[in-house]
PDB file of C-alpha atoms in Angstrom:
ATOM      1  CA  MET A   1      24.335 -36.694  40.160  1.00 50.00           C
ATOM      2  CA  PRO A   2      25.360 -33.118  41.094  1.00 51.00           C
ATOM      3  CA  SER A   3      24.792 -32.073  44.693  1.00 51.00           C
ATOM      4  CA  LYS A   4      22.232 -29.437  45.647  1.00 48.00           C
ATOM      5  CA  MET A   5      25.064 -26.982  46.263  1.00 47.00           C
ATOM      6  CA  SER A   6      26.490 -27.625  42.759  1.00 46.00           C
ATOM      7  CA  GLY A   7      23.035 -27.046  41.327  1.00 48.00           C
ATOM      8  CA  LEU A   8      22.791 -23.716  43.111  1.00 44.00           C
ATOM      9  CA  VAL A   9      26.213 -22.715  41.780  1.00 42.00           C
ATOM     10  CA  LEU A  10      25.219 -23.526  38.199  1.00 41.00           C
ATOM     11  CA  ALA A  11      21.906 -21.717  38.641  1.00 45.00           C
ATOM     12  CA  GLY A  12      23.748 -18.677  39.938  1.00 45.00           C
ATOM     13  CA  ILE A  13      26.049 -18.660  36.912  1.00 43.00           C
ATOM     14  CA  ALA A  14      23.059 -18.873  34.576  1.00 45.00           C
ATOM     15  CA  ALA A  15      21.121 -16.130  36.369  1.00 45.00           C
ATOM     16  CA  TYR A  16      23.826 -13.576  37.075  1.00 45.00           C
ATOM     17  CA  GLY A  17      26.552 -14.338  34.529  1.00 48.00           C
ATOM     18  CA  THR A  18      30.017 -15.731  34.960  1.00 44.00           C
ATOM     19  CA  SER A  19      31.577 -12.360  35.797  1.00 45.00           C
ATOM     20  CA  THR A  20      29.340 -11.720  38.842  1.00 44.00           C
ATOM     21  CA  VAL A  21      29.595 -15.284  40.131  1.00 39.00           C
ATOM     22  CA  TYR A  22      33.337 -15.299  39.553  1.00 41.00           C
ATOM     23  CA  THR A  23      33.679 -12.147  41.676  1.00 44.00           C
ATOM     24  CA  ALA A  24      31.695 -13.718  44.499  1.00 43.00           C
ATOM     25  CA  PHE A  25      33.683 -16.925  44.356  1.00 39.00           C
ATOM     26  CA  THR A  26      36.946 -14.979  44.295  1.00 43.00           C
ATOM     27  CA  ALA A  27      35.986 -13.228  47.508  1.00 45.00           C
ATOM     28  CA  VAL A  28      35.041 -16.519  49.167  1.00 38.00           C
ATOM     29  CA  GLY A  29      38.189 -18.194  47.884  1.00 41.00           C
ATOM     30  CA  GLY A  30      40.340 -15.342  49.200  1.00 46.00           C
ATOM     31  CA  GLY A  31      38.771 -15.639  52.653  1.00 44.00           C
ATOM     32  CA  LEU A  32      39.265 -19.391  52.691  1.00 38.00           C
ATOM     33  CA  ALA A  33      42.875 -18.976  51.604  1.00 43.00           C
ATOM     34  CA  GLY A  34      43.423 -16.522  54.454  1.00 46.00           C
ATOM     35  CA  LEU A  35      41.921 -18.915  56.973  1.00 40.00           C
ATOM     36  CA  SER A  36      44.050 -21.735  55.610  1.00 42.00           C
ATOM     37  CA  THR A  37      47.190 -19.589  55.883  1.00 44.00           C
ATOM     38  CA  GLY A  38      46.279 -18.623  59.440  1.00 44.00           C
ATOM     39  CA  ARG A  39      45.836 -22.251  60.429  1.00 44.00           C
ATOM     40  CA  SER A  40      49.176 -23.110  58.815  1.00 42.00           C
ATOM     41  CA  VAL A  41      51.023 -20.400  60.776  1.00 40.00           C
ATOM     42  CA  SER A  42      49.349 -21.274  64.079  1.00 43.00           C
ATOM     43  CA  ASN A  43      50.082 -24.972  63.635  1.00 44.00           C
ATOM     44  CA  ARG A  44      53.841 -24.571  63.206  1.00 44.00           C
ATOM     45  CA  GLY A  45      54.431 -24.884  66.939  1.00 46.00           C
ATOM     46  CA  THR A  46      52.152 -27.930  67.516  1.00 43.00           C
ATOM     47  CA  SER A  47      53.215 -31.506  68.045  1.00 42.00           C
ATOM     48  CA  SER A  48      54.141 -33.805  65.202  1.00 43.00           C
ATOM     49  CA  SER A  49      50.922 -35.749  65.685  1.00 44.00           C
ATOM     50  CA  SER A  50      48.886 -32.562  65.172  1.00 43.00           C
ATOM     51  CA  GLN A  51      50.902 -31.768  62.033  1.00 44.00           C
ATOM     52  CA  GLN A  52      50.256 -35.249  60.667  1.00 44.00           C
ATOM     53  CA  SER A  53      46.566 -34.833  61.421  1.00 41.00           C
ATOM     54  CA  SER A  54      46.585 -31.463  59.621  1.00 42.00           C
ATOM     55  CA  ARG A  55      48.327 -32.976  56.599  1.00 43.00           C
ATOM     56  CA  SER A  56      45.784 -35.752  56.413  1.00 41.00           C
ATOM     57  CA  GLU A  57      42.871 -33.335  55.975  1.00 39.00           C
ATOM     58  CA  PRO A  58      41.373 -33.152  52.421  1.00 37.00           C
ATOM     59  CA  SER A  59      42.778 -30.237  50.444  1.00 40.00           C
ATOM     60  CA  PHE A  60      39.302 -28.847  49.741  1.00 35.00           C
ATOM     61  CA  GLY A  61      38.170 -29.014  53.415  1.00 41.00           C
ATOM     62  CA  THR A  62      34.376 -29.274  53.595  1.00 42.00           C
ATOM     63  CA  SER A  63      32.206 -30.101  50.634  1.00 46.00           C
ATOM     64  CA  THR A  64      30.920 -26.498  50.556  1.00 41.00           C
ATOM     65  CA  THR A  65      34.483 -25.173  50.180  1.00 41.00           C
ATOM     66  CA  GLY A  66      35.109 -27.652  47.398  1.00 45.00           C
ATOM     67  CA  VAL A  67      32.039 -26.462  45.530  1.00 39.00           C
ATOM     68  CA  CYS A  68      33.165 -22.832  45.884  1.00 40.00           C
ATOM     69  CA  VAL A  69      36.639 -23.580  44.528  1.00 40.00           C
ATOM     70  CA  LEU A  70      35.266 -25.636  41.647  1.00 40.00           C
ATOM     71  CA  GLY A  71      32.646 -22.994  40.928  1.00 44.00           C
ATOM     72  CA  ALA A  72      35.290 -20.263  40.821  1.00 42.00           C
ATOM     73  CA  ALA A  73      37.359 -22.357  38.419  1.00 43.00           C
ATOM     74  CA  ALA A  74      34.319 -22.939  36.198  1.00 41.00           C
ATOM     75  CA  ALA A  75      33.478 -19.231  36.214  1.00 42.00           C
ATOM     76  CA  ALA A  76      37.051 -18.294  35.345  1.00 43.00           C
ATOM     77  CA  LEU A  77      37.053 -20.760  32.471  1.00 41.00           C
ATOM     78  CA  GLY A  78      33.754 -19.323  31.257  1.00 43.00           C
ATOM     79  CA  VAL A  79      35.117 -15.776  31.282  1.00 38.00           C
ATOM     80  CA  ALA A  80      38.282 -16.861  29.448  1.00 43.00           C
ATOM     81  CA  ALA A  81      36.217 -18.758  26.864  1.00 42.00           C
ATOM     82  CA  GLY A  82      34.029 -15.691  26.343  1.00 41.00           C
ATOM     83  CA  ARG A  83      37.075 -13.515  25.736  1.00 40.00           C
ATOM     84  CA  ARG A  84      38.492 -16.003  23.239  1.00 42.00           C
ATOM     85  CA  SER A  85      35.129 -16.143  21.457  1.00 37.00           C
ATOM     86  CA  ALA A  86      34.958 -12.337  21.252  1.00 37.00           C
ATOM     87  CA  GLY A  87      38.478 -12.298  19.819  1.00 36.00           C
ATOM     88  CA  ARG A  88      37.547 -14.826  17.173  1.00 36.00           C
ATOM     89  CA  GLN A  89      34.441 -12.818  16.259  1.00 34.00           C
ATOM     90  CA  GLY A  90      36.605  -9.715  15.862  1.00 34.00           C
ATOM     91  CA  GLU A  91      38.947 -11.608  13.540  1.00 35.00           C
ATOM     92  CA  VAL A  92      36.004 -12.892  11.494  1.00 29.00           C
ATOM     93  CA  SER A  93      34.610  -9.364  11.263  1.00 31.00           C
ATOM     94  CA  ARG A  94      37.892  -8.047   9.896  1.00 42.00           C
ATOM     95  CA  ALA A  95      38.318 -10.975   7.529  1.00 38.00           C
ATOM     96  CA  ALA A  96      34.767 -10.474   6.225  1.00 49.00           C
ATOM     97  CA  ASN A  97      35.827  -7.121   4.706  1.00 56.00           C
ATOM     98  CA  PRO A  98      38.223  -8.131   1.909  1.00 70.00           C
ATOM     99  CA  ARG A  99      37.872  -4.868  -0.030  1.00 91.00           C
ATOM    100  CA  LYS A 100      40.974  -2.769  -0.496  1.00 93.00           C
ATOM    101  CA  PHE A 101      40.797   0.952  -1.216  1.00 94.00           C
ATOM    102  CA  ASN A 102      40.565   0.474  -4.976  1.00 94.00           C
ATOM    103  CA  GLU A 103      37.678  -1.950  -4.469  1.00 94.00           C
ATOM    104  CA  GLN A 104      35.837   0.167  -1.887  1.00 95.00           C
ATOM    105  CA  LEU A 105      35.966   3.568  -3.571  1.00 96.00           C
ATOM    106  CA  PRO A 106      33.788   2.604  -6.579  1.00 96.00           C
ATOM    107  CA  CYS A 107      30.991   1.392  -4.239  1.00 94.00           C
ATOM    108  CA  SER A 108      28.731   4.431  -4.551  1.00 92.00           C
ATOM    109  CA  SER A 109      25.644   2.241  -4.223  1.00 91.00           C
ATOM    110  CA  GLY A 110      24.738  -1.149  -2.846  1.00 89.00           C
ATOM    111  CA  PRO A 111      25.499  -2.768   0.523  1.00 89.00           C
ATOM    112  CA  PHE A 112      29.145  -1.652   0.579  1.00 90.00           C
ATOM    113  CA  SER A 113      28.479   2.033  -0.086  1.00 93.00           C
ATOM    114  CA  VAL A 114      29.366   4.530   2.636  1.00 92.00           C
ATOM    115  CA  THR A 115      26.659   6.941   3.781  1.00 92.00           C
ATOM    116  CA  VAL A 116      27.612  10.301   5.274  1.00 91.00           C
ATOM    117  CA  GLY A 117      24.783  11.782   7.286  1.00 84.00           C
ATOM    118  CA  LYS A 118      21.797  13.016   5.311  1.00 85.00           C
ATOM    119  CA  ALA A 119      23.885  13.387   2.158  1.00 81.00           C
ATOM    120  CA  GLY A 120      23.396   9.720   1.315  1.00 87.00           C
ATOM    121  CA  PRO A 121      26.026   7.385  -0.165  1.00 92.00           C
ATOM    122  CA  SER A 122      29.302   9.034  -1.118  1.00 95.00           C
ATOM    123  CA  SER A 123      30.713   8.715  -4.622  1.00 96.00           C
ATOM    124  CA  PHE A 124      34.429   9.052  -5.337  1.00 97.00           C
ATOM    125  CA  SER A 125      34.604   9.196  -9.134  1.00 97.00           C
ATOM    126  CA  ILE A 126      36.794  12.337  -9.167  1.00 97.00           C
ATOM    127  CA  LEU A 127      39.191  10.895  -6.592  1.00 98.00           C
ATOM    128  CA  ILE A 128      39.400   7.619  -8.516  1.00 97.00           C
ATOM    129  CA  ALA A 129      40.148   9.433 -11.776  1.00 97.00           C
ATOM    130  CA  GLY A 130      42.788  11.545 -10.042  1.00 97.00           C
ATOM    131  CA  LEU A 131      44.500   8.516  -8.474  1.00 97.00           C
ATOM    132  CA  GLU A 132      44.616   6.806 -11.857  1.00 96.00           C
ATOM    133  CA  LYS A 133      46.000   9.908 -13.574  1.00 96.00           C
ATOM    134  CA  ALA A 134      48.647  10.340 -10.853  1.00 95.00           C
ATOM    135  CA  GLY A 135      49.667   6.689 -11.014  1.00 94.00           C
ATOM    136  CA  LEU A 136      48.803   6.095  -7.340  1.00 94.00           C
ATOM    137  CA  THR A 137      46.241   3.338  -7.811  1.00 93.00           C
ATOM    138  CA  SER A 138      48.743   0.504  -7.502  1.00 91.00           C
ATOM    139  CA  ALA A 139      50.120   2.007  -4.279  1.00 90.00           C
ATOM    140  CA  LEU A 140      46.726   1.634  -2.614  1.00 92.00           C
ATOM    141  CA  ASP A 141      46.683  -2.042  -3.545  1.00 91.00           C
ATOM    142  CA  GLY A 142      49.628  -2.699  -1.224  1.00 90.00           C
ATOM    143  CA  ASP A 143      49.413  -4.524   2.068  1.00 90.00           C
ATOM    144  CA  GLY A 144      49.510  -1.304   4.046  1.00 90.00           C
ATOM    145  CA  PRO A 145      48.224  -0.351   6.407  1.00 95.00           C
ATOM    146  CA  PHE A 146      47.403   3.082   5.011  1.00 95.00           C
ATOM    147  CA  THR A 147      45.133   5.885   6.100  1.00 97.00           C
ATOM    148  CA  LEU A 148      43.238   7.542   3.263  1.00 97.00           C
ATOM    149  CA  PHE A 149      41.575  10.899   3.831  1.00 98.00           C
ATOM    150  CA  ALA A 150      39.107  10.592   0.969  1.00 98.00           C
ATOM    151  CA  PRO A 151      37.284  13.622  -0.437  1.00 97.00           C
ATOM    152  CA  ASP A 152      34.044  12.525  -2.073  1.00 97.00           C
ATOM    153  CA  ASP A 153      32.688  14.158  -5.224  1.00 97.00           C
ATOM    154  CA  LYS A 154      30.728  16.709  -3.169  1.00 95.00           C
ATOM    155  CA  ALA A 155      33.952  17.735  -1.437  1.00 96.00           C
ATOM    156  CA  PHE A 156      35.674  18.461  -4.769  1.00 96.00           C
ATOM    157  CA  GLU A 157      32.634  20.421  -5.929  1.00 94.00           C
ATOM    158  CA  ALA A 158      32.616  22.427  -2.675  1.00 92.00           C
ATOM    159  CA  ALA A 159      36.265  23.307  -3.330  1.00 92.00           C
ATOM    160  CA  GLY A 160      35.360  24.465  -6.843  1.00 93.00           C
ATOM    161  CA  LEU A 161      37.295  21.609  -8.453  1.00 94.00           C
ATOM    162  CA  THR A 162      35.645  19.823 -11.342  1.00 94.00           C
ATOM    163  CA  ALA A 163      36.951  16.506 -12.628  1.00 95.00           C
ATOM    164  CA  GLU A 164      38.614  18.308 -15.520  1.00 96.00           C
ATOM    165  CA  ALA A 165      40.273  20.850 -13.215  1.00 95.00           C
ATOM    166  CA  VAL A 166      41.558  18.103 -10.901  1.00 95.00           C
ATOM    167  CA  LEU A 167      43.063  16.069 -13.722  1.00 96.00           C
ATOM    168  CA  ALA A 168      44.690  19.169 -15.218  1.00 96.00           C
ATOM    169  CA  HIS A 169      46.066  20.465 -11.909  1.00 95.00           C
ATOM    170  CA  PRO A 170      49.875  20.838 -12.037  1.00 95.00           C
ATOM    171  CA  ASP A 171      50.249  19.673  -8.427  1.00 95.00           C
ATOM    172  CA  LEU A 172      47.873  16.712  -8.764  1.00 96.00           C
ATOM    173  CA  VAL A 173      50.338  14.099  -7.497  1.00 96.00           C
ATOM    174  CA  THR A 174      51.385  16.138  -4.464  1.00 96.00           C
ATOM    175  CA  ILE A 175      47.809  17.025  -3.556  1.00 96.00           C
ATOM    176  CA  LEU A 176      46.627  13.428  -3.715  1.00 97.00           C
ATOM    177  CA  LYS A 177      49.645  12.200  -1.741  1.00 97.00           C
ATOM    178  CA  MET A 178      48.671  14.651   0.993  1.00 97.00           C
ATOM    179  CA  HIS A 179      45.551  12.523   1.457  1.00 97.00           C
ATOM    180  CA  VAL A 180      47.505   9.327   2.157  1.00 97.00           C
ATOM    181  CA  LEU A 181      49.193   8.573   5.463  1.00 95.00           C
ATOM    182  CA  PRO A 182      51.452   5.572   6.112  1.00 94.00           C
ATOM    183  CA  GLY A 183      50.045   3.486   8.946  1.00 95.00           C
ATOM    184  CA  ALA A 184      46.499   3.377  10.290  1.00 94.00           C
ATOM    185  CA  ILE A 185      45.220   6.251  12.419  1.00 95.00           C
ATOM    186  CA  VAL A 186      41.698   5.894  13.803  1.00 96.00           C
ATOM    187  CA  ALA A 187      39.392   8.504  15.316  1.00 96.00           C
ATOM    188  CA  LYS A 188      40.677   7.768  18.836  1.00 95.00           C
ATOM    189  CA  GLY A 189      44.052   9.069  17.699  1.00 94.00           C
ATOM    190  CA  PHE A 190      42.693  12.383  16.395  1.00 96.00           C
ATOM    191  CA  LYS A 191      44.261  15.326  18.202  1.00 95.00           C
ATOM    192  CA  ASN A 192      45.931  18.638  17.503  1.00 97.00           C
ATOM    193  CA  GLN A 193      49.050  17.519  15.696  1.00 96.00           C
ATOM    194  CA  THR A 194      50.992  17.576  12.455  1.00 97.00           C
ATOM    195  CA  VAL A 195      50.900  14.328  10.499  1.00 96.00           C
ATOM    196  CA  GLU A 196      53.417  13.386   7.830  1.00 96.00           C
ATOM    197  CA  THR A 197      51.505  12.323   4.740  1.00 97.00           C
ATOM    198  CA  LEU A 198      53.117  11.011   1.570  1.00 95.00           C
ATOM    199  CA  GLY A 199      52.829  14.528   0.176  1.00 96.00           C
ATOM    200  CA  GLY A 200      54.207  16.369   3.194  1.00 96.00           C
ATOM    201  CA  PRO A 201      53.020  17.666   6.575  1.00 97.00           C
ATOM    202  CA  VAL A 202      49.322  18.280   7.156  1.00 97.00           C
ATOM    203  CA  THR A 203      47.873  19.982  10.225  1.00 97.00           C
ATOM    204  CA  MET A 204      45.185  18.076  12.114  1.00 97.00           C
ATOM    205  CA  ARG A 205      43.233  20.076  14.643  1.00 96.00           C
ATOM    206  CA  LYS A 206      39.988  19.812  16.553  1.00 94.00           C
ATOM    207  CA  GLY A 207      37.586  22.703  16.120  1.00 89.00           C
ATOM    208  CA  VAL A 208      33.949  23.699  16.398  1.00 90.00           C
ATOM    209  CA  LYS A 209      33.156  22.092  13.041  1.00 88.00           C
ATOM    210  CA  GLY A 210      34.943  18.874  13.936  1.00 94.00           C
ATOM    211  CA  VAL A 211      38.369  17.493  13.114  1.00 97.00           C
ATOM    212  CA  MET A 212      40.067  19.427  10.325  1.00 96.00           C
ATOM    213  CA  MET A 213      42.857  18.358   7.971  1.00 97.00           C
ATOM    214  CA  ASN A 214      44.266  21.753   7.039  1.00 96.00           C
ATOM    215  CA  LYS A 215      40.906  23.302   6.064  1.00 93.00           C
ATOM    216  CA  ALA A 216      39.040  20.095   5.146  1.00 96.00           C
ATOM    217  CA  VAL A 217      36.702  18.697   7.788  1.00 96.00           C
ATOM    218  CA  ILE A 218      36.352  14.960   8.395  1.00 97.00           C
ATOM    219  CA  ASN A 219      32.673  14.149   7.812  1.00 96.00           C
ATOM    220  CA  LYS A 220      32.890  10.435   8.553  1.00 95.00           C
ATOM    221  CA  ALA A 221      35.699   8.597  10.306  1.00 96.00           C
ATOM    222  CA  ASP A 222      36.810   4.992  10.671  1.00 96.00           C
ATOM    223  CA  VAL A 223      35.618   3.296   7.494  1.00 95.00           C
ATOM    224  CA  GLU A 224      37.483  -0.004   7.827  1.00 94.00           C
ATOM    225  CA  ILE A 225      39.303  -1.234   4.731  1.00 94.00           C
ATOM    226  CA  ALA A 226      41.158  -4.514   4.261  1.00 94.00           C
ATOM    227  CA  ASN A 227      44.533  -2.750   4.051  1.00 94.00           C
ATOM    228  CA  GLY A 228      43.892   0.282   6.232  1.00 95.00           C
ATOM    229  CA  ILE A 229      41.352   2.859   7.324  1.00 96.00           C
ATOM    230  CA  MET A 230      39.459   5.567   5.440  1.00 96.00           C
ATOM    231  CA  HIS A 231      38.088   8.902   6.645  1.00 97.00           C
ATOM    232  CA  ILE A 232      35.723  10.791   4.345  1.00 97.00           C
ATOM    233  CA  LEU A 233      36.414  14.508   3.936  1.00 97.00           C
ATOM    234  CA  GLY A 234      34.048  17.348   3.238  1.00 95.00           C
ATOM    235  CA  GLY A 235      36.811  19.260   1.495  1.00 96.00           C
ATOM    236  CA  VAL A 236      40.135  18.801  -0.254  1.00 97.00           C
ATOM    237  CA  ILE A 237      43.502  18.985   1.477  1.00 97.00           C
ATOM    238  CA  LEU A 238      45.531  21.640  -0.308  1.00 92.00           C
ATOM    239  CA  PRO A 239      49.126  22.800   0.281  1.00 86.00           C
TER     240      PRO A 239
END
């Protein structure tokens, strides 16, 4: 049967959480360690009989001290277990999104569609057609990671580029490569800088309208993909 003190320790963990209780126990444990060290230093000059008596004392001292030490250990284990559990949940979350770029882009409706503000779900039919025409589809099936700055259909329309105009553009391959960046860059890494895309350097800068890639604003950032990250543009990156 657990002692009353053990019951209070467990009740404290349940009521205040392992982090709070662990902090309290750490403080108590530190004080006890200091007292123990002080006794050890002061006892160095005592007789051998006193030293033997000191060595014969239980390592936990009183029962209250023992409960504190055990409680601190239990709290620490609880915190560590919580961190491991959070890590596993993060891994499950990433593994639950098996879609690569070529699987995500056609999702203009349904549970996997990407909504940008009040505009509703984004469609990428022009971008898909352009990637196929430029022979870049297979590249986005690689392991990555890649960063894709993806203009949706509204972005192409805002730039005055119809599907026919995009497919007939003489610099189609270069333009589309300027939307692909090796490696994964998330919103936390956005800053005034020049990034080297597959099609050449592109200027990223923070402005009043938001983060711009050349003159195309990022409308939605950090869409997680199985082999990278996608940021939806409100315009098209042009040389």
